Amino acid sequence: MIKKPELLAPAGDLEKLKWAILYGADAVYTGGPLLGLRANAKNLTFEELEEGCKFAHDRGKRVHVTVNIVLHNREIDEVESYVKKLEQVGVDAVIVSDPAIVKIVHDTTGLEIHLSTQQSTLNRKAAEFWYKHGVKRIVLGREVNKDDIKAIRDSVPIDIECFIHGAMCAGISGRCVLSNFLTGRDANRGGCSQICRWDFQLKEDGNELSGENDFTLCSKDLSMLSCLPEMINLGITSFKIEGRMRSIYYIATVVDIYRRAIDEYCNNPDTYQYNKSYENILRNCANRDSVPQFFNFKNDESIGYYNGRVEVSNQDFLGVILDYDEDNELAFIEQRNYIKIGDEIEIFGPKKEVKKMIVKELYDEEKSPIEVVRHPQQKFFMKIGFSVQENDLIRIDRTK
Ligand code: SF4
C-alpha cells in the first residue's frame, strides 16, 4: 500500500474544526487569538483551541495554528509568551512566515515549525535554508510545478505541504499589495479585499481596451483532483485545502471527496479510476472553475478569468440531518435550500457509502404531509428507507 499523505483542512472556527475532522481530515489548521492572517475569520480563543486539540487528539488527528503575519517591531515581545501558550493548550505545529517568529518558536518551544506559503518558497536552495533553521515542513508557494516539487523532495529532508484545492491569488501568494493600496486593507495581515476579482475598465490613452466585458485579474480556483495519483507518488507529506472562511458544507464536501479519492488510490493504485462525479461535486460546491494551475507547467491565460465571469449561486446543499427515527424511518432535518417531492438527492456522511434516493415523503414539524420545504433553517421530516446519522448531509444528486 502506498503511504497516504496527510489531508489538511481549514478550520475557521471550532465548529468547522470538528466537522473537518469528522469528515476525514487528518489535521486541521486554524487561527489563534493573535498574529495570524484571516482577520475576518472567527479565530479561536485559547479555550477553544484547547477543546479543539482535545477533540482532534482523541481521534488521532492534529491541529496546526497560523502565526503567519509579517511582524512589526512592536509585536516582537508578545510572540514568545503567545507561542508558549499555544504549546500549552496542545497545538501540534505553528505555521510561520516571519524569520523572527521561526527563531523564537525554535528557541523557546518544542512546537513543530511549518513555513507558511506566505514565504513563497519555490526552490530547493530556499528549502535547504529553512531546513537548517529548524523548519520541519514547508508549505510551498502555489506557483510550483511538479519538477520544482520533485527537486525539493529529492534534495532536502524536509516535509512538503502543497495546496490541492481552493482559491488562488492573481499575484504571487503573499506578495500582493493591491488590496493595501486600493482599499487600505492589508492582505499580509489577513484583510485582503480580493480586489483582483473586481471588474475594471482597462484603458490606454483614454481608449477603452477591455471590450464588451469588464476586465478582471481574477485567477480560477485550484483543484488537483485530476493529478492526485501523481502528487501522491511525488511523496508530498501533506495535501492542504484552502478556505478558512468557507462554510461547513464546503469543508465537509471537499474533505469528504479528497478523503475518498486519496483512500481509493492509496488502497489500490493498480485499479484506481478517476471519478468524474467527484469533480462535478467539487465544482458545484464552489461555483467557480478550477484547474491544476501551475502543477503541469501550464500557466497561460487559461488559468484566469480576464473578461468577466459568471458565478452561479450554489443550491446543491439541501440540509443537515439532526436525528433519525429507525422505527418510522423518518429523518429530522434542518433545511439549507429548497427541497421538494421528486428531487433526486444524495446523502453522505463521514467515511460512509453515498446513498441516493428520490424524495417521496416530506412532513412538517407537526408531521403533517408537505410538498416543499421552502425556508432556510426550517425543520422538517423526510422518509428515508435506510439508516442515517446526525451530521450526515443532503445534496442534489450530480452524478448523472
Ligand atoms: S487582491 Fe487578489 S491577488 Fe491580491 S492578495 Fe488579495 S486575493 Fe491575492
PDB file of C-alpha atoms in Angstrom, residues 182-354:
ATOM      1  CA  LEU A 182      -6.553  50.485  -3.342  1.00  0.00           C
ATOM      2  CA  THR A 183      -8.736  49.731  -0.316  1.00  0.00           C
ATOM      3  CA  GLY A 184      -6.448  50.269   2.694  1.00  0.00           C
ATOM      4  CA  ARG A 185      -6.881  46.646   3.746  1.00  0.00           C
ATOM      5  CA  ASP A 186      -3.620  44.815   4.338  1.00  0.00           C
ATOM      6  CA  ALA A 187      -3.526  41.452   2.547  1.00  0.00           C
ATOM      7  CA  ASN A 188      -0.484  40.422   4.559  1.00  0.00           C
ATOM      8  CA  ARG A 189      -2.343  40.900   7.795  1.00  0.00           C
ATOM      9  CA  GLY A 190      -5.434  38.982   6.749  1.00  0.00           C
ATOM     10  CA  GLY A 191      -7.510  41.842   5.424  1.00  0.00           C
ATOM     11  CA  CYS A 192      -7.425  41.197   1.675  1.00  0.00           C
ATOM     12  CA  SER A 193     -10.445  42.721  -0.084  1.00  0.00           C
ATOM     13  CA  GLN A 194      -9.910  40.385  -3.082  1.00  0.00           C
ATOM     14  CA  ILE A 195      -9.682  43.385  -5.323  1.00  0.00           C
ATOM     15  CA  CYS A 196      -8.287  41.190  -8.109  1.00  0.00           C
ATOM     16  CA  ARG A 197     -11.829  39.848  -8.524  1.00  0.00           C
ATOM     17  CA  TRP A 198     -13.386  43.239  -9.046  1.00  0.00           C
ATOM     18  CA  ASP A 199     -14.419  44.419 -12.502  1.00  0.00           C
ATOM     19  CA  PHE A 200     -12.203  47.084 -14.059  1.00  0.00           C
ATOM     20  CA  GLN A 201     -12.293  49.147 -17.188  1.00  0.00           C
ATOM     21  CA  LEU A 202      -8.990  48.824 -18.997  1.00  0.00           C
ATOM     22  CA  LYS A 203      -7.951  51.999 -20.804  1.00  0.00           C
ATOM     23  CA  GLU A 204      -4.959  53.243 -22.770  1.00  0.00           C
ATOM     24  CA  ASP A 205      -4.698  56.935 -23.644  1.00  0.00           C
ATOM     25  CA  GLY A 206      -8.351  57.272 -22.736  1.00  0.00           C
ATOM     26  CA  ASN A 207      -9.418  54.488 -25.113  1.00  0.00           C
ATOM     27  CA  GLU A 208     -11.354  51.527 -23.755  1.00  0.00           C
ATOM     28  CA  LEU A 209      -9.396  48.271 -24.218  1.00  0.00           C
ATOM     29  CA  SER A 210     -11.452  45.774 -22.278  1.00  0.00           C
ATOM     30  CA  GLY A 211     -14.093  45.335 -24.989  1.00  0.00           C
ATOM     31  CA  GLU A 212     -17.571  44.081 -24.272  1.00  0.00           C
ATOM     32  CA  ASN A 213     -16.797  42.780 -20.800  1.00  0.00           C
ATOM     33  CA  ASP A 214     -15.090  44.461 -17.907  1.00  0.00           C
ATOM     34  CA  PHE A 215     -11.588  43.317 -17.130  1.00  0.00           C
ATOM     35  CA  THR A 216     -10.594  41.320 -14.039  1.00  0.00           C
ATOM     36  CA  LEU A 217      -7.280  39.958 -12.777  1.00  0.00           C
ATOM     37  CA  CYS A 218      -9.057  37.079 -11.167  1.00  0.00           C
ATOM     38  CA  SER A 219      -7.476  33.645 -11.096  1.00  0.00           C
ATOM     39  CA  LYS A 220      -9.536  30.480 -11.418  1.00  0.00           C
ATOM     40  CA  ASP A 221      -9.524  28.247  -8.355  1.00  0.00           C
ATOM     41  CA  LEU A 222      -7.121  25.381  -7.789  1.00  0.00           C
ATOM     42  CA  SER A 223      -8.203  21.749  -7.976  1.00  0.00           C
ATOM     43  CA  MET A 224      -5.655  18.946  -8.004  1.00  0.00           C
ATOM     44  CA  LEU A 225      -8.195  16.114  -8.023  1.00  0.00           C
ATOM     45  CA  SER A 226      -7.220  15.004 -11.529  1.00  0.00           C
ATOM     46  CA  CYS A 227      -3.496  14.969 -10.572  1.00  0.00           C
ATOM     47  CA  LEU A 228      -3.880  13.268  -7.212  1.00  0.00           C
ATOM     48  CA  PRO A 229      -2.031   9.999  -8.033  1.00  0.00           C
ATOM     49  CA  GLU A 230       0.888  11.959  -9.485  1.00  0.00           C
ATOM     50  CA  MET A 231       1.025  14.155  -6.399  1.00  0.00           C
ATOM     51  CA  ILE A 232       0.896  11.158  -4.061  1.00  0.00           C
ATOM     52  CA  ASN A 233       3.725   9.485  -5.985  1.00  0.00           C
ATOM     53  CA  LEU A 234       5.843  12.623  -5.594  1.00  0.00           C
ATOM     54  CA  GLY A 235       5.955  11.901  -1.854  1.00  0.00           C
ATOM     55  CA  ILE A 236       4.303  15.124  -0.702  1.00  0.00           C
ATOM     56  CA  THR A 237       3.722  14.931   3.071  1.00  0.00           C
ATOM     57  CA  SER A 238       0.536  16.946   3.317  1.00  0.00           C
ATOM     58  CA  PHE A 239      -2.286  17.966   0.986  1.00  0.00           C
ATOM     59  CA  LYS A 240      -3.792  21.271   2.028  1.00  0.00           C
ATOM     60  CA  ILE A 241      -7.274  22.595   1.334  1.00  0.00           C
ATOM     61  CA  GLU A 242      -7.644  26.388   1.298  1.00  0.00           C
ATOM     62  CA  GLY A 243     -10.624  28.196   2.793  1.00  0.00           C
ATOM     63  CA  ARG A 244     -10.902  29.119   6.467  1.00  0.00           C
ATOM     64  CA  MET A 245     -13.769  31.464   5.587  1.00  0.00           C
ATOM     65  CA  ARG A 246     -15.753  28.762   3.787  1.00  0.00           C
ATOM     66  CA  SER A 247     -18.973  27.159   5.005  1.00  0.00           C
ATOM     67  CA  ILE A 248     -19.334  23.907   6.895  1.00  0.00           C
ATOM     68  CA  TYR A 249     -20.916  22.313   3.810  1.00  0.00           C
ATOM     69  CA  TYR A 250     -17.948  23.349   1.670  1.00  0.00           C
ATOM     70  CA  ILE A 251     -15.459  21.967   4.172  1.00  0.00           C
ATOM     71  CA  ALA A 252     -17.338  18.700   4.725  1.00  0.00           C
ATOM     72  CA  THR A 253     -17.797  18.181   0.978  1.00  0.00           C
ATOM     73  CA  VAL A 254     -14.248  18.977  -0.115  1.00  0.00           C
ATOM     74  CA  VAL A 255     -12.687  16.978   2.713  1.00  0.00           C
ATOM     75  CA  ASP A 256     -15.020  14.057   2.013  1.00  0.00           C
ATOM     76  CA  ILE A 257     -14.232  13.983  -1.728  1.00  0.00           C
ATOM     77  CA  TYR A 258     -10.452  14.181  -1.274  1.00  0.00           C
ATOM     78  CA  ARG A 259     -10.592  11.642   1.569  1.00  0.00           C
ATOM     79  CA  ARG A 260     -12.356   9.197  -0.752  1.00  0.00           C
ATOM     80  CA  ALA A 261     -10.028   9.855  -3.702  1.00  0.00           C
ATOM     81  CA  ILE A 262      -6.832   9.561  -1.619  1.00  0.00           C
ATOM     82  CA  ASP A 263      -8.016   6.349   0.053  1.00  0.00           C
ATOM     83  CA  GLU A 264      -9.206   4.840  -3.233  1.00  0.00           C
ATOM     84  CA  TYR A 265      -5.839   5.463  -4.884  1.00  0.00           C
ATOM     85  CA  CYS A 266      -3.587   4.514  -1.973  1.00  0.00           C
ATOM     86  CA  ASN A 267      -5.519   1.369  -1.107  1.00  0.00           C
ATOM     87  CA  ASN A 268      -5.485   0.111  -4.658  1.00  0.00           C
ATOM     88  CA  PRO A 269      -3.321   2.107  -7.075  1.00  0.00           C
ATOM     89  CA  ASP A 270      -3.425  -0.509  -9.853  1.00  0.00           C
ATOM     90  CA  THR A 271      -7.172  -0.430 -10.256  1.00  0.00           C
ATOM     91  CA  TYR A 272      -7.750   3.234  -9.343  1.00  0.00           C
ATOM     92  CA  GLN A 273     -10.029   5.109 -11.707  1.00  0.00           C
ATOM     93  CA  TYR A 274     -10.603   8.834 -11.778  1.00  0.00           C
ATOM     94  CA  ASN A 275     -14.142   9.549 -10.627  1.00  0.00           C
ATOM     95  CA  LYS A 276     -15.650  12.310 -12.745  1.00  0.00           C
ATOM     96  CA  SER A 277     -18.628  12.691 -10.428  1.00  0.00           C
ATOM     97  CA  TYR A 278     -16.251  13.870  -7.662  1.00  0.00           C
ATOM     98  CA  GLU A 279     -15.159  16.687  -9.947  1.00  0.00           C
ATOM     99  CA  ASN A 280     -18.787  17.741 -10.527  1.00  0.00           C
ATOM    100  CA  ILE A 281     -19.499  17.776  -6.811  1.00  0.00           C
ATOM    101  CA  LEU A 282     -16.453  19.948  -6.118  1.00  0.00           C
ATOM    102  CA  ARG A 283     -17.295  22.344  -8.940  1.00  0.00           C
ATOM    103  CA  ASN A 284     -20.846  22.828  -7.726  1.00  0.00           C
ATOM    104  CA  CYS A 285     -19.638  23.397  -4.238  1.00  0.00           C
ATOM    105  CA  ALA A 286     -17.566  26.445  -5.210  1.00  0.00           C
ATOM    106  CA  ASN A 287     -19.344  27.917  -8.261  1.00  0.00           C
ATOM    107  CA  ARG A 288     -16.081  28.813  -9.936  1.00  0.00           C
ATOM    108  CA  ASP A 289     -13.930  26.999 -12.466  1.00  0.00           C
ATOM    109  CA  SER A 290     -10.970  25.175 -11.019  1.00  0.00           C
ATOM    110  CA  VAL A 291      -7.834  23.860 -12.733  1.00  0.00           C
ATOM    111  CA  PRO A 292      -4.482  22.359 -11.650  1.00  0.00           C
ATOM    112  CA  GLN A 293      -2.864  25.783 -12.129  1.00  0.00           C
ATOM    113  CA  PHE A 294       0.963  25.592 -12.204  1.00  0.00           C
ATOM    114  CA  PHE A 295       1.489  21.866 -11.490  1.00  0.00           C
ATOM    115  CA  ASN A 296       1.562  20.888 -15.160  1.00  0.00           C
ATOM    116  CA  PHE A 297       3.591  23.951 -16.252  1.00  0.00           C
ATOM    117  CA  LYS A 298       0.572  25.485 -17.945  1.00  0.00           C
ATOM    118  CA  ASN A 299       0.437  28.993 -16.580  1.00  0.00           C
ATOM    119  CA  ASP A 300      -1.137  30.779 -19.517  1.00  0.00           C
ATOM    120  CA  GLU A 301      -4.367  32.761 -19.820  1.00  0.00           C
ATOM    121  CA  SER A 302      -6.466  29.593 -19.295  1.00  0.00           C
ATOM    122  CA  ILE A 303      -5.824  29.717 -15.542  1.00  0.00           C
ATOM    123  CA  GLY A 304      -7.572  33.046 -15.022  1.00  0.00           C
ATOM    124  CA  TYR A 305     -10.731  34.950 -15.805  1.00  0.00           C
ATOM    125  CA  TYR A 306      -9.817  38.066 -17.735  1.00  0.00           C
ATOM    126  CA  ASN A 307     -13.023  39.152 -19.374  1.00  0.00           C
ATOM    127  CA  GLY A 308     -15.717  38.643 -16.840  1.00  0.00           C
ATOM    128  CA  ARG A 309     -17.183  35.532 -15.324  1.00  0.00           C
ATOM    129  CA  VAL A 310     -20.487  34.210 -14.081  1.00  0.00           C
ATOM    130  CA  GLU A 311     -20.776  32.887 -10.547  1.00  0.00           C
ATOM    131  CA  VAL A 312     -23.954  30.875 -10.139  1.00  0.00           C
ATOM    132  CA  SER A 313     -25.333  30.753  -6.657  1.00  0.00           C
ATOM    133  CA  ASN A 314     -24.928  27.297  -5.164  1.00  0.00           C
ATOM    134  CA  GLN A 315     -28.070  25.408  -4.258  1.00  0.00           C
ATOM    135  CA  ASP A 316     -26.659  21.921  -4.042  1.00  0.00           C
ATOM    136  CA  PHE A 317     -26.689  21.812  -0.275  1.00  0.00           C
ATOM    137  CA  LEU A 318     -30.202  20.864   0.834  1.00  0.00           C
ATOM    138  CA  GLY A 319     -29.998  20.053   4.527  1.00  0.00           C
ATOM    139  CA  VAL A 320     -28.337  18.660   7.636  1.00  0.00           C
ATOM    140  CA  ILE A 321     -29.679  15.554   9.329  1.00  0.00           C
ATOM    141  CA  LEU A 322     -30.309  16.213  13.015  1.00  0.00           C
ATOM    142  CA  ASP A 323     -31.760  12.856  14.047  1.00  0.00           C
ATOM    143  CA  TYR A 324     -33.170   9.590  12.694  1.00  0.00           C
ATOM    144  CA  ASP A 325     -36.087   7.520  13.955  1.00  0.00           C
ATOM    145  CA  GLU A 326     -35.303   3.932  12.878  1.00  0.00           C
ATOM    146  CA  ASP A 327     -38.784   2.603  13.700  1.00  0.00           C
ATOM    147  CA  ASN A 328     -40.623   5.072  11.492  1.00  0.00           C
ATOM    148  CA  GLU A 329     -37.766   5.586   9.008  1.00  0.00           C
ATOM    149  CA  LEU A 330     -38.081   9.333   9.495  1.00  0.00           C
ATOM    150  CA  ALA A 331     -35.107  11.699   9.444  1.00  0.00           C
ATOM    151  CA  PHE A 332     -35.401  15.037  11.239  1.00  0.00           C
ATOM    152  CA  ILE A 333     -33.662  17.631   9.073  1.00  0.00           C
ATOM    153  CA  GLU A 334     -32.713  21.324   9.013  1.00  0.00           C
ATOM    154  CA  GLN A 335     -33.172  22.883   5.572  1.00  0.00           C
ATOM    155  CA  ARG A 336     -30.466  24.784   3.665  1.00  0.00           C
ATOM    156  CA  ASN A 337     -32.020  25.047   0.191  1.00  0.00           C
ATOM    157  CA  TYR A 338     -35.405  24.486  -1.437  1.00  0.00           C
ATOM    158  CA  ILE A 339     -36.297  20.801  -1.386  1.00  0.00           C
ATOM    159  CA  LYS A 340     -39.415  19.153  -2.824  1.00  0.00           C
ATOM    160  CA  ILE A 341     -41.076  15.833  -3.554  1.00  0.00           C
ATOM    161  CA  GLY A 342     -39.417  14.251  -6.608  1.00  0.00           C
ATOM    162  CA  ASP A 343     -35.926  15.715  -6.033  1.00  0.00           C
ATOM    163  CA  GLU A 344     -33.087  13.300  -6.719  1.00  0.00           C
ATOM    164  CA  ILE A 345     -30.752  13.555  -3.774  1.00  0.00           C
ATOM    165  CA  GLU A 346     -27.632  12.081  -2.227  1.00  0.00           C
ATOM    166  CA  ILE A 347     -26.980  11.596   1.457  1.00  0.00           C
ATOM    167  CA  PHE A 348     -23.386  11.434   2.563  1.00  0.00           C
ATOM    168  CA  GLY A 349     -21.543  11.224   5.830  1.00  0.00           C
ATOM    169  CA  PRO A 350     -18.055  10.636   7.133  1.00  0.00           C
ATOM    170  CA  LYS A 351     -16.458   7.550   5.560  1.00  0.00           C
ATOM    171  CA  LYS A 352     -19.826   6.116   4.505  1.00  0.00           C
ATOM    172  CA  GLU A 353     -21.199   4.919   1.233  1.00  0.00           C
ATOM    173  CA  VAL A 354     -23.025   7.750  -0.535  1.00  0.00           C
TER     174      VAL A 354
END
